């Protein structure tokens, strides 16, 4: 038996990225489309549960109902917690896994790439005993809206997760939402609707991990899973590559297939997230 490696700096290796990629490919192959409230959406949740549990994480399912423009639907969030200090602060990393309803979109980049990344990150956190601080990973359902974003359409999982986090009374250092970060042609934006100090930490992490130029603040507002956390007063940012294929034509279409994502991009995205977690806990 090897002793667990205890580290204050979290590293995401090329092997971790290869695992993230294979997870994303499996999610697409076995569970797509994964529209919220459908059987295949449920299969995707259990597939993520399986993969992350096998990777060493203690994963919880949270089944809930919510009103949508198509009536009451059932959703499933998943979460895994890695505790370094029971009374300390938390960094929360969020990825949605659902696909856009009715489009037949396989969601390789939009949903599967970052969900696969979080499964791999779960394995990293479980096996390498990061002692910098507490980390929670959340896979959300129902990020996509059925018609257009409103109080009862879209962000079903993130609104639920944000409310539960608030109820828990935990101290939260930051919420980092990751979306569409598997794109072979990766360029990451930090939209304007986010917490300034977290955006600065992300830029410092990028520089520290040799990823300067990959990440930039963008003067755009993006509706994504970080918004419900911001609305409840948590510091939060979104990391998103919202330029996917010619004129974004692979987004929410049948073109969003695994050949459009890469291990290299997932390595960069994973290193960035690992760098941000490290940065947030060292920056006190
Ligand atoms: Zn989407």
PDB file of C-alpha atoms and ligand atoms in Angstrom:
ATOM      1  CA  UNK A   1       0.000   0.000   0.000  1.00  0.00           C
ATOM      2  CA  UNK A   2       1.387   3.380  -1.032  1.00  0.00           C
ATOM      3  CA  UNK A   3       0.998   6.329   1.318  1.00  0.00           C
ATOM      4  CA  UNK A   4      -1.417   8.983   0.091  1.00  0.00           C
ATOM      5  CA  UNK A   5       0.318  11.950  -1.408  1.00  0.00           C
ATOM      6  CA  UNK A   6      -0.647  15.104   0.454  1.00  0.00           C
ATOM      7  CA  UNK A   7      -0.338  18.303  -1.522  1.00  0.00           C
ATOM      8  CA  UNK A   8      -1.184  21.982  -1.125  1.00  0.00           C
ATOM      9  CA  UNK A   9      -1.035  22.453  -4.880  1.00  0.00           C
ATOM     10  CA  UNK A  10      -3.488  20.618  -7.080  1.00  0.00           C
ATOM     11  CA  UNK A  11      -2.137  19.292 -10.380  1.00  0.00           C
ATOM     12  CA  UNK A  12      -4.148  17.956 -13.316  1.00  0.00           C
ATOM     13  CA  UNK A  13      -1.931  15.719 -15.443  1.00  0.00           C
ATOM     14  CA  UNK A  14      -2.205  14.666 -19.119  1.00  0.00           C
ATOM     15  CA  UNK A  15      -3.327  11.221 -17.835  1.00  0.00           C
ATOM     16  CA  UNK A  16      -6.100  12.929 -15.841  1.00  0.00           C
ATOM     17  CA  UNK A  17      -7.103  14.725 -19.042  1.00  0.00           C
ATOM     18  CA  UNK A  18      -7.178  11.456 -20.995  1.00  0.00           C
ATOM     19  CA  UNK A  19      -9.493  10.058 -18.309  1.00  0.00           C
ATOM     20  CA  UNK A  20     -11.695  13.188 -18.528  1.00  0.00           C
ATOM     21  CA  UNK A  21     -11.926  12.709 -22.286  1.00  0.00           C
ATOM     22  CA  UNK A  22     -12.832   9.030 -22.064  1.00  0.00           C
ATOM     23  CA  UNK A  23     -15.533   9.896 -19.504  1.00  0.00           C
ATOM     24  CA  UNK A  24     -16.981  12.515 -21.862  1.00  0.00           C
ATOM     25  CA  UNK A  25     -16.956  10.064 -24.786  1.00  0.00           C
ATOM     26  CA  UNK A  26     -18.727   7.424 -22.661  1.00  0.00           C
ATOM     27  CA  UNK A  27     -21.380   9.890 -21.518  1.00  0.00           C
ATOM     28  CA  UNK A  28     -22.112  10.755 -25.159  1.00  0.00           C
ATOM     29  CA  UNK A  29     -21.986   7.156 -26.369  1.00  0.00           C
ATOM     30  CA  UNK A  30     -24.174   5.666 -23.642  1.00  0.00           C
ATOM     31  CA  UNK A  31     -26.521   8.458 -22.573  1.00  0.00           C
ATOM     32  CA  UNK A  32     -27.118  11.051 -25.286  1.00  0.00           C
ATOM     33  CA  UNK A  33     -29.221  13.008 -25.806  1.00  0.00           C
ATOM     34  CA  UNK A  34     -29.567  13.672 -22.064  1.00  0.00           C
ATOM     35  CA  UNK A  35     -32.433  16.153 -21.966  1.00  0.00           C
ATOM     36  CA  UNK A  36     -33.535  17.018 -18.436  1.00  0.00           C
ATOM     37  CA  UNK A  37     -36.381  14.919 -17.085  1.00  0.00           C
ATOM     38  CA  UNK A  38     -35.984  12.141 -19.667  1.00  0.00           C
ATOM     39  CA  UNK A  39     -34.971   8.526 -19.111  1.00  0.00           C
ATOM     40  CA  UNK A  40     -31.647   9.095 -20.840  1.00  0.00           C
ATOM     41  CA  UNK A  41     -31.049  12.123 -18.620  1.00  0.00           C
ATOM     42  CA  UNK A  42     -31.518   9.787 -15.660  1.00  0.00           C
ATOM     43  CA  UNK A  43     -29.182   7.220 -17.217  1.00  0.00           C
ATOM     44  CA  UNK A  44     -26.553   9.951 -17.590  1.00  0.00           C
ATOM     45  CA  UNK A  45     -26.871  10.817 -13.881  1.00  0.00           C
ATOM     46  CA  UNK A  46     -26.308   7.192 -12.859  1.00  0.00           C
ATOM     47  CA  UNK A  47     -23.436   6.875 -15.322  1.00  0.00           C
ATOM     48  CA  UNK A  48     -21.729   9.896 -13.745  1.00  0.00           C
ATOM     49  CA  UNK A  49     -22.443   8.400 -10.305  1.00  0.00           C
ATOM     50  CA  UNK A  50     -20.767   5.151 -11.380  1.00  0.00           C
ATOM     51  CA  UNK A  51     -17.732   6.739 -13.014  1.00  0.00           C
ATOM     52  CA  UNK A  52     -17.037   9.187 -10.178  1.00  0.00           C
ATOM     53  CA  UNK A  53     -17.587   6.520  -7.510  1.00  0.00           C
ATOM     54  CA  UNK A  54     -15.186   4.145  -9.239  1.00  0.00           C
ATOM     55  CA  UNK A  55     -12.709   7.049  -9.381  1.00  0.00           C
ATOM     56  CA  UNK A  56     -12.883   7.128  -5.566  1.00  0.00           C
ATOM     57  CA  UNK A  57     -15.432   9.848  -4.802  1.00  0.00           C
ATOM     58  CA  UNK A  58     -18.343   9.591  -2.396  1.00  0.00           C
ATOM     59  CA  UNK A  59     -21.117  10.832  -4.679  1.00  0.00           C
ATOM     60  CA  UNK A  60     -24.578  11.968  -3.583  1.00  0.00           C
ATOM     61  CA  UNK A  61     -27.659  12.110  -5.751  1.00  0.00           C
ATOM     62  CA  UNK A  62     -30.214  14.851  -5.211  1.00  0.00           C
ATOM     63  CA  UNK A  63     -33.536  14.111  -6.937  1.00  0.00           C
ATOM     64  CA  UNK A  64     -36.027  16.967  -7.038  1.00  0.00           C
ATOM     65  CA  UNK A  65     -38.983  18.304  -8.961  1.00  0.00           C
ATOM     66  CA  UNK A  66     -39.408  21.742 -10.418  1.00  0.00           C
ATOM     67  CA  UNK A  67     -41.935  23.609 -12.501  1.00  0.00           C
ATOM     68  CA  UNK A  68     -40.990  24.220 -16.128  1.00  0.00           C
ATOM     69  CA  UNK A  69     -42.872  25.646 -19.135  1.00  0.00           C
ATOM     70  CA  UNK A  70     -43.591  21.973 -19.992  1.00  0.00           C
ATOM     71  CA  UNK A  71     -45.057  21.172 -16.567  1.00  0.00           C
ATOM     72  CA  UNK A  72     -43.433  19.644 -13.509  1.00  0.00           C
ATOM     73  CA  UNK A  73     -40.236  17.785 -14.353  1.00  0.00           C
ATOM     74  CA  UNK A  74     -37.900  15.624 -12.294  1.00  0.00           C
ATOM     75  CA  UNK A  75     -34.232  16.472 -12.098  1.00  0.00           C
ATOM     76  CA  UNK A  76     -31.103  14.891 -10.631  1.00  0.00           C
ATOM     77  CA  UNK A  77     -28.060  16.761  -9.333  1.00  0.00           C
ATOM     78  CA  UNK A  78     -24.929  14.957  -8.165  1.00  0.00           C
ATOM     79  CA  UNK A  79     -22.252  16.185  -5.787  1.00  0.00           C
ATOM     80  CA  UNK A  80     -19.005  15.014  -4.227  1.00  0.00           C
ATOM     81  CA  UNK A  81     -17.233  16.633  -1.299  1.00  0.00           C
ATOM     82  CA  UNK A  82     -13.546  16.541  -0.405  1.00  0.00           C
ATOM     83  CA  UNK A  83     -12.925  17.824   3.089  1.00  0.00           C
ATOM     84  CA  UNK A  84      -9.529  19.155   4.170  1.00  0.00           C
ATOM     85  CA  UNK A  85     -10.776  21.249   7.088  1.00  0.00           C
ATOM     86  CA  UNK A  86     -14.333  20.701   8.372  1.00  0.00           C
ATOM     87  CA  UNK A  87     -14.737  24.301   9.555  1.00  0.00           C
ATOM     88  CA  UNK A  88     -12.866  25.883   6.645  1.00  0.00           C
ATOM     89  CA  UNK A  89     -13.905  27.475   3.388  1.00  0.00           C
ATOM     90  CA  UNK A  90     -15.159  25.730   0.274  1.00  0.00           C
ATOM     91  CA  UNK A  91     -14.474  26.069  -3.413  1.00  0.00           C
ATOM     92  CA  UNK A  92     -17.346  24.726  -5.511  1.00  0.00           C
ATOM     93  CA  UNK A  93     -16.866  23.626  -9.130  1.00  0.00           C
ATOM     94  CA  UNK A  94     -20.012  23.205 -11.210  1.00  0.00           C
ATOM     95  CA  UNK A  95     -20.721  21.562 -14.569  1.00  0.00           C
ATOM     96  CA  UNK A  96     -24.097  20.802 -16.101  1.00  0.00           C
ATOM     97  CA  UNK A  97     -24.557  17.450 -17.836  1.00  0.00           C
ATOM     98  CA  UNK A  98     -27.969  17.851 -19.504  1.00  0.00           C
ATOM     99  CA  UNK A  99     -28.439  18.520 -23.214  1.00  0.00           C
ATOM    100  CA  UNK A 100     -30.620  21.124 -24.911  1.00  0.00           C
ATOM    101  CA  UNK A 101     -34.158  19.719 -25.069  1.00  0.00           C
ATOM    102  CA  UNK A 102     -35.486  18.556 -28.394  1.00  0.00           C
ATOM    103  CA  UNK A 103     -32.377  19.300 -30.456  1.00  0.00           C
ATOM    104  CA  UNK A 104     -30.880  15.792 -30.553  1.00  0.00           C
ATOM    105  CA  UNK A 105     -27.594  17.458 -29.645  1.00  0.00           C
ATOM    106  CA  UNK A 106     -25.133  14.838 -28.328  1.00  0.00           C
ATOM    107  CA  UNK A 107     -23.579  17.534 -26.121  1.00  0.00           C
ATOM    108  CA  UNK A 108     -19.993  16.312 -26.349  1.00  0.00           C
ATOM    109  CA  UNK A 109     -18.657  19.771 -25.622  1.00  0.00           C
ATOM    110  CA  UNK A 110     -21.816  21.266 -24.112  1.00  0.00           C
ATOM    111  CA  UNK A 111     -22.228  19.215 -20.967  1.00  0.00           C
ATOM    112  CA  UNK A 112     -20.159  16.039 -21.407  1.00  0.00           C
ATOM    113  CA  UNK A 113     -16.684  17.604 -21.683  1.00  0.00           C
ATOM    114  CA  UNK A 114     -16.763  19.422 -18.353  1.00  0.00           C
ATOM    115  CA  UNK A 115     -18.780  16.665 -16.661  1.00  0.00           C
ATOM    116  CA  UNK A 116     -16.042  14.222 -17.699  1.00  0.00           C
ATOM    117  CA  UNK A 117     -13.515  16.737 -16.398  1.00  0.00           C
ATOM    118  CA  UNK A 118     -15.228  16.862 -12.994  1.00  0.00           C
ATOM    119  CA  UNK A 119     -15.266  13.041 -12.797  1.00  0.00           C
ATOM    120  CA  UNK A 120     -11.511  13.050 -13.384  1.00  0.00           C
ATOM    121  CA  UNK A 121     -11.052  15.875 -10.880  1.00  0.00           C
ATOM    122  CA  UNK A 122     -13.005  13.780  -8.378  1.00  0.00           C
ATOM    123  CA  UNK A 123     -10.440  11.006  -8.868  1.00  0.00           C
ATOM    124  CA  UNK A 124      -7.583  13.464  -8.405  1.00  0.00           C
ATOM    125  CA  UNK A 125      -9.088  14.876  -5.198  1.00  0.00           C
ATOM    126  CA  UNK A 126      -9.888  11.418  -3.819  1.00  0.00           C
ATOM    127  CA  UNK A 127      -6.473   9.919  -4.480  1.00  0.00           C
ATOM    128  CA  UNK A 128      -4.086  12.812  -3.901  1.00  0.00           C
ATOM    129  CA  UNK A 129      -5.495  14.226  -0.652  1.00  0.00           C
ATOM    130  CA  UNK A 130      -5.325  17.913  -1.518  1.00  0.00           C
ATOM    131  CA  UNK A 131      -5.038  19.647   1.864  1.00  0.00           C
ATOM    132  CA  UNK A 132      -5.333  23.255   0.700  1.00  0.00           C
ATOM    133  CA  UNK A 133      -9.047  23.502   1.459  1.00  0.00           C
ATOM    134  CA  UNK A 134     -12.472  21.947   0.982  1.00  0.00           C
ATOM    135  CA  UNK A 135     -13.687  21.253  -2.541  1.00  0.00           C
ATOM    136  CA  UNK A 136     -17.191  20.404  -3.683  1.00  0.00           C
ATOM    137  CA  UNK A 137     -17.930  19.181  -7.197  1.00  0.00           C
ATOM    138  CA  UNK A 138     -21.484  19.548  -8.501  1.00  0.00           C
ATOM    139  CA  UNK A 139     -22.943  18.068 -11.670  1.00  0.00           C
ATOM    140  CA  UNK A 140     -26.179  19.886 -12.421  1.00  0.00           C
ATOM    141  CA  UNK A 141     -29.259  18.848 -14.360  1.00  0.00           C
ATOM    142  CA  UNK A 142     -31.598  21.241 -16.151  1.00  0.00           C
ATOM    143  CA  UNK A 143     -29.131  23.989 -16.959  1.00  0.00           C
ATOM    144  CA  UNK A 144     -30.606  24.308 -20.427  1.00  0.00           C
ATOM    145  CA  UNK A 145     -33.907  26.148 -20.728  1.00  0.00           C
ATOM    146  CA  UNK A 146     -36.837  24.592 -22.556  1.00  0.00           C
ATOM    147  CA  UNK A 147     -37.890  27.868 -24.162  1.00  0.00           C
ATOM    148  CA  UNK A 148     -36.102  30.922 -22.765  1.00  0.00           C
ATOM    149  CA  UNK A 149     -34.385  31.571 -19.456  1.00  0.00           C
ATOM    150  CA  UNK A 150     -36.792  32.738 -16.746  1.00  0.00           C
ATOM    151  CA  UNK A 151     -37.565  32.048 -13.091  1.00  0.00           C
ATOM    152  CA  UNK A 152     -39.027  28.648 -14.055  1.00  0.00           C
ATOM    153  CA  UNK A 153     -37.022  27.816 -17.139  1.00  0.00           C
ATOM    154  CA  UNK A 154     -33.356  26.787 -17.053  1.00  0.00           C
ATOM    155  CA  UNK A 155     -30.822  26.625 -14.182  1.00  0.00           C
ATOM    156  CA  UNK A 156     -33.072  24.167 -12.339  1.00  0.00           C
ATOM    157  CA  UNK A 157     -30.109  22.235 -10.922  1.00  0.00           C
ATOM    158  CA  UNK A 158     -27.949  25.230 -10.111  1.00  0.00           C
ATOM    159  CA  UNK A 159     -30.813  27.064  -8.370  1.00  0.00           C
ATOM    160  CA  UNK A 160     -31.364  23.953  -6.284  1.00  0.00           C
ATOM    161  CA  UNK A 161     -27.626  23.527  -5.514  1.00  0.00           C
ATOM    162  CA  UNK A 162     -27.189  27.220  -4.668  1.00  0.00           C
ATOM    163  CA  UNK A 163     -30.190  27.156  -2.289  1.00  0.00           C
ATOM    164  CA  UNK A 164     -28.873  24.043  -0.540  1.00  0.00           C
ATOM    165  CA  UNK A 165     -25.417  25.565  -0.202  1.00  0.00           C
ATOM    166  CA  UNK A 166     -26.971  28.682   1.339  1.00  0.00           C
ATOM    167  CA  UNK A 167     -28.984  26.568   3.789  1.00  0.00           C
ATOM    168  CA  UNK A 168     -25.842  24.684   4.815  1.00  0.00           C
ATOM    169  CA  UNK A 169     -24.297  27.942   6.079  1.00  0.00           C
ATOM    170  CA  UNK A 170     -20.902  26.943   4.721  1.00  0.00           C
ATOM    171  CA  UNK A 171     -18.231  29.525   4.072  1.00  0.00           C
ATOM    172  CA  UNK A 172     -17.691  29.662   0.334  1.00  0.00           C
ATOM    173  CA  UNK A 173     -14.492  31.065  -1.121  1.00  0.00           C
ATOM    174  CA  UNK A 174     -15.767  30.820  -4.683  1.00  0.00           C
ATOM    175  CA  UNK A 175     -18.007  29.018  -7.143  1.00  0.00           C
ATOM    176  CA  UNK A 176     -16.455  28.206 -10.500  1.00  0.00           C
ATOM    177  CA  UNK A 177     -18.794  27.171 -13.293  1.00  0.00           C
ATOM    178  CA  UNK A 178     -17.176  25.379 -16.250  1.00  0.00           C
ATOM    179  CA  UNK A 179     -18.955  24.953 -19.585  1.00  0.00           C
ATOM    180  CA  UNK A 180     -17.942  23.991 -23.128  1.00  0.00           C
ATOM    181  CA  UNK A 181     -14.223  23.674 -22.300  1.00  0.00           C
ATOM    182  CA  UNK A 182     -13.457  20.600 -24.395  1.00  0.00           C
ATOM    183  CA  UNK A 183     -13.399  22.443 -27.738  1.00  0.00           C
ATOM    184  CA  UNK A 184     -10.283  21.483 -29.760  1.00  0.00           C
ATOM    185  CA  UNK A 185      -9.931  25.166 -30.585  1.00  0.00           C
ATOM    186  CA  UNK A 186      -9.990  26.343 -26.982  1.00  0.00           C
ATOM    187  CA  UNK A 187     -10.261  29.986 -25.919  1.00  0.00           C
ATOM    188  CA  UNK A 188     -11.794  30.660 -22.506  1.00  0.00           C
ATOM    189  CA  UNK A 189     -13.844  33.715 -21.601  1.00  0.00           C
ATOM    190  CA  UNK A 190     -14.781  35.034 -18.178  1.00  0.00           C
ATOM    191  CA  UNK A 191     -18.078  36.872 -18.701  1.00  0.00           C
ATOM    192  CA  UNK A 192     -18.778  40.239 -17.024  1.00  0.00           C
ATOM    193  CA  UNK A 193     -21.486  38.773 -14.768  1.00  0.00           C
ATOM    194  CA  UNK A 194     -19.119  37.327 -12.196  1.00  0.00           C
ATOM    195  CA  UNK A 195     -17.103  38.254  -9.128  1.00  0.00           C
ATOM    196  CA  UNK A 196     -14.120  40.441  -9.892  1.00  0.00           C
ATOM    197  CA  UNK A 197     -11.722  38.915  -7.375  1.00  0.00           C
ATOM    198  CA  UNK A 198     -12.427  35.417  -8.722  1.00  0.00           C
ATOM    199  CA  UNK A 199     -11.784  36.550 -12.285  1.00  0.00           C
ATOM    200  CA  UNK A 200      -8.457  37.986 -11.114  1.00  0.00           C
ATOM    201  CA  UNK A 201      -7.630  34.706  -9.360  1.00  0.00           C
ATOM    202  CA  UNK A 202      -8.422  32.807 -12.582  1.00  0.00           C
ATOM    203  CA  UNK A 203      -6.081  35.043 -14.567  1.00  0.00           C
ATOM    204  CA  UNK A 204      -3.320  34.577 -11.968  1.00  0.00           C
ATOM    205  CA  UNK A 205      -3.872  30.803 -12.068  1.00  0.00           C
ATOM    206  CA  UNK A 206      -3.652  30.811 -15.863  1.00  0.00           C
ATOM    207  CA  UNK A 207      -0.351  32.699 -15.718  1.00  0.00           C
ATOM    208  CA  UNK A 208       0.999  30.363 -13.022  1.00  0.00           C
ATOM    209  CA  UNK A 209       0.129  27.268 -15.097  1.00  0.00           C
ATOM    210  CA  UNK A 210       1.611  28.528 -18.378  1.00  0.00           C
ATOM    211  CA  UNK A 211      -1.850  29.222 -19.821  1.00  0.00           C
ATOM    212  CA  UNK A 212      -1.554  32.979 -20.259  1.00  0.00           C
ATOM    213  CA  UNK A 213      -3.480  34.014 -23.371  1.00  0.00           C
ATOM    214  CA  UNK A 214      -5.881  31.096 -23.076  1.00  0.00           C
ATOM    215  CA  UNK A 215      -8.174  32.957 -20.686  1.00  0.00           C
ATOM    216  CA  UNK A 216      -9.515  36.493 -20.961  1.00  0.00           C
ATOM    217  CA  UNK A 217     -12.194  38.594 -19.375  1.00  0.00           C
ATOM    218  CA  UNK A 218     -14.956  39.300 -21.883  1.00  0.00           C
ATOM    219  CA  UNK A 219     -17.374  42.212 -21.872  1.00  0.00           C
ATOM    220  CA  UNK A 220     -20.348  39.911 -22.334  1.00  0.00           C
ATOM    221  CA  UNK A 221     -23.085  38.620 -20.057  1.00  0.00           C
ATOM    222  CA  UNK A 222     -23.522  34.841 -20.236  1.00  0.00           C
ATOM    223  CA  UNK A 223     -26.463  33.055 -18.685  1.00  0.00           C
ATOM    224  CA  UNK A 224     -24.952  29.981 -17.077  1.00  0.00           C
ATOM    225  CA  UNK A 225     -25.029  27.945 -13.887  1.00  0.00           C
ATOM    226  CA  UNK A 226     -22.939  30.464 -11.928  1.00  0.00           C
ATOM    227  CA  UNK A 227     -25.809  32.994 -12.027  1.00  0.00           C
ATOM    228  CA  UNK A 228     -28.046  31.399  -9.342  1.00  0.00           C
ATOM    229  CA  UNK A 229     -25.025  31.316  -6.989  1.00  0.00           C
ATOM    230  CA  UNK A 230     -24.321  35.005  -7.687  1.00  0.00           C
ATOM    231  CA  UNK A 231     -27.998  35.778  -7.083  1.00  0.00           C
ATOM    232  CA  UNK A 232     -27.750  34.241  -3.599  1.00  0.00           C
ATOM    233  CA  UNK A 233     -24.670  36.311  -2.778  1.00  0.00           C
ATOM    234  CA  UNK A 234     -21.913  33.758  -3.405  1.00  0.00           C
ATOM    235  CA  UNK A 235     -18.742  34.846  -5.210  1.00  0.00           C
ATOM    236  CA  UNK A 236     -18.927  33.077  -8.584  1.00  0.00           C
ATOM    237  CA  UNK A 237     -17.538  33.089 -12.122  1.00  0.00           C
ATOM    238  CA  UNK A 238     -18.184  31.299 -15.374  1.00  0.00           C
ATOM    239  CA  UNK A 239     -15.410  29.854 -17.526  1.00  0.00           C
ATOM    240  CA  UNK A 240     -16.804  29.238 -20.993  1.00  0.00           C
ATOM    241  CA  UNK A 241     -15.662  28.919 -24.606  1.00  0.00           C
ATOM    242  CA  UNK A 242     -18.653  30.306 -26.413  1.00  0.00           C
ATOM    243  CA  UNK A 243     -17.146  30.040 -29.877  1.00  0.00           C
ATOM    244  CA  UNK A 244     -17.716  26.495 -31.057  1.00  0.00           C
ATOM    245  CA  UNK A 245     -17.301  25.734 -34.761  1.00  0.00           C
ATOM    246  CA  UNK A 246     -17.807  28.180 -37.645  1.00  0.00           C
ATOM    247  CA  UNK A 247     -20.126  30.936 -36.358  1.00  0.00           C
ATOM    248  CA  UNK A 248     -20.766  28.818 -33.247  1.00  0.00           C
ATOM    249  CA  UNK A 249     -22.656  26.390 -35.531  1.00  0.00           C
ATOM    250  CA  UNK A 250     -21.792  23.270 -33.506  1.00  0.00           C
ATOM    251  CA  UNK A 251     -23.530  24.668 -30.419  1.00  0.00           C
ATOM    252  CA  UNK A 252     -26.888  22.990 -29.631  1.00  0.00           C
ATOM    253  CA  UNK A 253     -26.801  20.957 -32.838  1.00  0.00           C
ATOM    254  CA  UNK A 254     -26.088  17.371 -33.849  1.00  0.00           C
ATOM    255  CA  UNK A 255     -22.588  18.566 -34.765  1.00  0.00           C
ATOM    256  CA  UNK A 256     -21.564  18.664 -31.079  1.00  0.00           C
ATOM    257  CA  UNK A 257     -19.783  15.297 -31.265  1.00  0.00           C
ATOM    258  CA  UNK A 258     -16.702  13.863 -29.500  1.00  0.00           C
ATOM    259  CA  UNK A 259     -14.406  14.440 -32.505  1.00  0.00           C
ATOM    260  CA  UNK A 260     -14.763  18.185 -31.833  1.00  0.00           C
ATOM    261  CA  UNK A 261     -13.239  17.940 -28.343  1.00  0.00           C
ATOM    262  CA  UNK A 262      -9.716  16.970 -27.331  1.00  0.00           C
ATOM    263  CA  UNK A 263      -7.590  15.646 -24.496  1.00  0.00           C
ATOM    264  CA  UNK A 264      -5.268  18.644 -24.911  1.00  0.00           C
ATOM    265  CA  UNK A 265      -8.082  21.130 -24.328  1.00  0.00           C
ATOM    266  CA  UNK A 266      -9.339  19.183 -21.336  1.00  0.00           C
ATOM    267  CA  UNK A 267      -5.791  19.183 -19.970  1.00  0.00           C
ATOM    268  CA  UNK A 268      -5.624  22.970 -20.204  1.00  0.00           C
ATOM    269  CA  UNK A 269      -9.111  23.358 -18.710  1.00  0.00           C
ATOM    270  CA  UNK A 270      -8.268  20.921 -15.900  1.00  0.00           C
ATOM    271  CA  UNK A 271      -4.998  22.646 -15.108  1.00  0.00           C
ATOM    272  CA  UNK A 272      -6.809  25.994 -15.051  1.00  0.00           C
ATOM    273  CA  UNK A 273      -9.435  24.722 -12.601  1.00  0.00           C
ATOM    274  CA  UNK A 274      -6.760  23.025 -10.460  1.00  0.00           C
ATOM    275  CA  UNK A 275      -4.788  26.279 -10.542  1.00  0.00           C
ATOM    276  CA  UNK A 276      -7.808  28.348  -9.503  1.00  0.00           C
ATOM    277  CA  UNK A 277      -8.560  26.021  -6.568  1.00  0.00           C
ATOM    278  CA  UNK A 278      -4.916  26.257  -5.472  1.00  0.00           C
ATOM    279  CA  UNK A 279      -4.855  30.027  -5.957  1.00  0.00           C
ATOM    280  CA  UNK A 280      -8.063  30.637  -3.985  1.00  0.00           C
ATOM    281  CA  UNK A 281      -6.805  28.737  -0.964  1.00  0.00           C
ATOM    282  CA  UNK A 282      -3.315  30.291  -1.055  1.00  0.00           C
ATOM    283  CA  UNK A 283      -4.666  33.790  -1.502  1.00  0.00           C
ATOM    284  CA  UNK A 284      -5.688  34.577   2.080  1.00  0.00           C
TER     285      UNK A 284
HETATM  286 ZN1  LIG B   1     -26.002  24.493 -23.855  1.00  0.00          ZN
END
